[in-house]
Amino acid sequence: MSVTSIPEDGVSDAPPATSLLRSWLAVLSVAVGAFAFVTSEFLPVGLLTRIAADLGV
């Protein structure tokens, strides 16, 4: 745990709240994109046996 102290000039060195929000939104968007990419790539592979059975192959 860390202690954040405010310098004598009254300006905090902590990032603004909007910066933290934008950072987490970026992380969330990368996570959703990675999930969508991996799902779209591996879902057809998992369904190949069912697709083949429906096509009579």
Short mmCIF file of N, CA and C in Angstrom, two decimals:
data_model
loop_
_atom_site.label_atom_id
_atom_site.label_comp_id
_atom_site.label_asym_id
_atom_site.label_seq_id
_atom_site.Cartn_x
_atom_site.Cartn_y
_atom_site.Cartn_z
N MET A 1 0.85 -1.17 0.00
CA MET A 1 0.00 0.00 0.00
C MET A 1 0.89 1.22 0.00
N SER A 2 0.50 2.21 -0.73
CA SER A 2 1.32 3.41 -0.81
C SER A 2 0.53 4.62 -0.32
N VAL A 3 1.27 5.61 0.07
CA VAL A 3 0.67 6.86 0.55
C VAL A 3 0.96 7.93 -0.49
N THR A 4 -0.09 8.61 -0.92
CA THR A 4 0.08 9.70 -1.87
C THR A 4 0.06 11.01 -1.11
N SER A 5 1.12 11.73 -1.24
CA SER A 5 1.16 13.03 -0.57
C SER A 5 1.05 14.14 -1.61
N ILE A 6 0.43 15.22 -1.20
CA ILE A 6 0.28 16.37 -2.08
C ILE A 6 1.44 17.31 -1.83
N PRO A 7 2.17 17.67 -2.87
CA PRO A 7 3.29 18.59 -2.71
C PRO A 7 2.83 19.94 -2.17
N GLU A 8 3.78 20.71 -1.72
CA GLU A 8 3.46 22.01 -1.13
C GLU A 8 2.79 22.96 -2.11
N ASP A 9 3.04 22.79 -3.40
CA ASP A 9 2.41 23.69 -4.36
C ASP A 9 0.94 23.35 -4.60
N GLY A 10 0.44 22.27 -3.98
CA GLY A 10 -0.97 21.92 -4.05
C GLY A 10 -1.36 21.11 -5.27
N VAL A 11 -0.42 20.72 -6.09
CA VAL A 11 -0.71 19.95 -7.30
C VAL A 11 -0.34 18.50 -7.04
N SER A 12 -1.29 17.62 -7.22
CA SER A 12 -1.05 16.19 -7.00
C SER A 12 -0.38 15.59 -8.23
N ASP A 13 0.46 14.58 -8.01
CA ASP A 13 1.12 13.91 -9.12
C ASP A 13 0.32 12.69 -9.59
N ALA A 14 -0.87 12.46 -9.01
CA ALA A 14 -1.71 11.34 -9.42
C ALA A 14 -2.37 11.67 -10.76
N PRO A 15 -2.56 10.66 -11.61
CA PRO A 15 -3.22 10.91 -12.89
C PRO A 15 -4.69 11.27 -12.67
N PRO A 16 -5.26 12.07 -13.54
CA PRO A 16 -6.68 12.42 -13.38
C PRO A 16 -7.58 11.21 -13.55
N ALA A 17 -8.76 11.27 -13.00
CA ALA A 17 -9.70 10.14 -13.04
C ALA A 17 -10.08 9.79 -14.48
N THR A 18 -10.18 10.78 -15.36
CA THR A 18 -10.55 10.48 -16.74
C THR A 18 -9.46 9.68 -17.44
N SER A 19 -8.22 9.90 -17.05
CA SER A 19 -7.12 9.13 -17.63
C SER A 19 -7.23 7.66 -17.22
N LEU A 20 -7.57 7.41 -15.97
CA LEU A 20 -7.73 6.04 -15.50
C LEU A 20 -8.91 5.37 -16.20
N LEU A 21 -9.99 6.10 -16.36
CA LEU A 21 -11.16 5.55 -17.04
C LEU A 21 -10.83 5.20 -18.49
N ARG A 22 -10.14 6.08 -19.17
CA ARG A 22 -9.77 5.82 -20.57
C ARG A 22 -8.83 4.62 -20.67
N SER A 23 -7.94 4.47 -19.69
CA SER A 23 -7.02 3.33 -19.70
C SER A 23 -7.78 2.03 -19.55
N TRP A 24 -8.74 1.98 -18.63
CA TRP A 24 -9.51 0.76 -18.43
C TRP A 24 -10.43 0.48 -19.60
N LEU A 25 -10.95 1.52 -20.22
CA LEU A 25 -11.76 1.30 -21.42
C LEU A 25 -10.93 0.71 -22.55
N ALA A 26 -9.68 1.13 -22.65
CA ALA A 26 -8.78 0.57 -23.66
C ALA A 26 -8.51 -0.91 -23.38
N VAL A 27 -8.28 -1.24 -22.12
CA VAL A 27 -8.04 -2.64 -21.74
C VAL A 27 -9.29 -3.47 -22.04
N LEU A 28 -10.45 -2.95 -21.70
CA LEU A 28 -11.69 -3.67 -21.96
C LEU A 28 -11.92 -3.88 -23.45
N SER A 29 -11.64 -2.88 -24.25
CA SER A 29 -11.85 -3.02 -25.70
C SER A 29 -10.89 -4.04 -26.30
N VAL A 30 -9.67 -4.10 -25.82
CA VAL A 30 -8.72 -5.11 -26.30
C VAL A 30 -9.19 -6.51 -25.88
N ALA A 31 -9.70 -6.64 -24.67
CA ALA A 31 -10.18 -7.94 -24.19
C ALA A 31 -11.37 -8.41 -25.01
N VAL A 32 -12.31 -7.52 -25.29
CA VAL A 32 -13.48 -7.89 -26.10
C VAL A 32 -13.06 -8.24 -27.52
N GLY A 33 -12.14 -7.49 -28.08
CA GLY A 33 -11.65 -7.78 -29.42
C GLY A 33 -10.94 -9.12 -29.49
N ALA A 34 -10.12 -9.41 -28.49
CA ALA A 34 -9.41 -10.70 -28.46
C ALA A 34 -10.40 -11.85 -28.32
N PHE A 35 -11.42 -11.67 -27.48
CA PHE A 35 -12.44 -12.71 -27.32
C PHE A 35 -13.17 -12.97 -28.63
N ALA A 36 -13.56 -11.90 -29.31
CA ALA A 36 -14.28 -12.05 -30.57
C ALA A 36 -13.40 -12.71 -31.64
N PHE A 37 -12.14 -12.31 -31.70
CA PHE A 37 -11.24 -12.89 -32.70
C PHE A 37 -11.02 -14.38 -32.45
N VAL A 38 -10.72 -14.74 -31.22
CA VAL A 38 -10.45 -16.14 -30.91
C VAL A 38 -11.71 -16.98 -31.10
N THR A 39 -12.85 -16.46 -30.70
CA THR A 39 -14.10 -17.20 -30.87
C THR A 39 -14.40 -17.42 -32.34
N SER A 40 -14.24 -16.41 -33.15
CA SER A 40 -14.55 -16.55 -34.58
C SER A 40 -13.56 -17.47 -35.29
N GLU A 41 -12.37 -17.61 -34.76
CA GLU A 41 -11.38 -18.50 -35.38
C GLU A 41 -11.57 -19.95 -34.96
N PHE A 42 -11.92 -20.20 -33.70
CA PHE A 42 -11.98 -21.57 -33.20
C PHE A 42 -13.37 -22.18 -33.20
N LEU A 43 -14.41 -21.38 -33.27
CA LEU A 43 -15.76 -21.93 -33.26
C LEU A 43 -16.03 -22.84 -34.45
N PRO A 44 -15.68 -22.46 -35.67
CA PRO A 44 -15.92 -23.38 -36.79
C PRO A 44 -15.16 -24.70 -36.67
N VAL A 45 -13.98 -24.68 -36.09
CA VAL A 45 -13.21 -25.92 -35.91
C VAL A 45 -13.95 -26.86 -34.98
N GLY A 46 -14.55 -26.31 -33.93
CA GLY A 46 -15.30 -27.14 -33.00
C GLY A 46 -16.59 -27.68 -33.59
N LEU A 47 -17.10 -27.04 -34.60
CA LEU A 47 -18.36 -27.46 -35.21
C LEU A 47 -18.19 -28.27 -36.49
N LEU A 48 -16.96 -28.56 -36.87
CA LEU A 48 -16.73 -29.25 -38.14
C LEU A 48 -17.41 -30.62 -38.21
N THR A 49 -17.40 -31.38 -37.13
CA THR A 49 -18.03 -32.71 -37.17
C THR A 49 -19.54 -32.59 -37.37
N ARG A 50 -20.17 -31.61 -36.73
CA ARG A 50 -21.61 -31.42 -36.91
C ARG A 50 -21.92 -30.92 -38.32
N ILE A 51 -21.10 -30.03 -38.82
CA ILE A 51 -21.30 -29.52 -40.18
C ILE A 51 -21.14 -30.66 -41.18
N ALA A 52 -20.13 -31.48 -40.99
CA ALA A 52 -19.90 -32.61 -41.90
C ALA A 52 -21.05 -33.61 -41.83
N ALA A 53 -21.57 -33.85 -40.64
CA ALA A 53 -22.69 -34.78 -40.51
C ALA A 53 -23.93 -34.25 -41.22
N ASP A 54 -24.19 -32.96 -41.10
CA ASP A 54 -25.34 -32.37 -41.79
C ASP A 54 -25.19 -32.41 -43.30
N LEU A 55 -23.96 -32.31 -43.78
CA LEU A 55 -23.72 -32.34 -45.22
C LEU A 55 -23.58 -33.75 -45.76
N GLY A 56 -23.55 -34.74 -44.86
CA GLY A 56 -23.43 -36.13 -45.29
C GLY A 56 -22.02 -36.50 -45.73
N VAL A 57 -21.05 -35.82 -45.19
CA VAL A 57 -19.66 -36.09 -45.56
C VAL A 57 -19.07 -37.09 -44.60
#
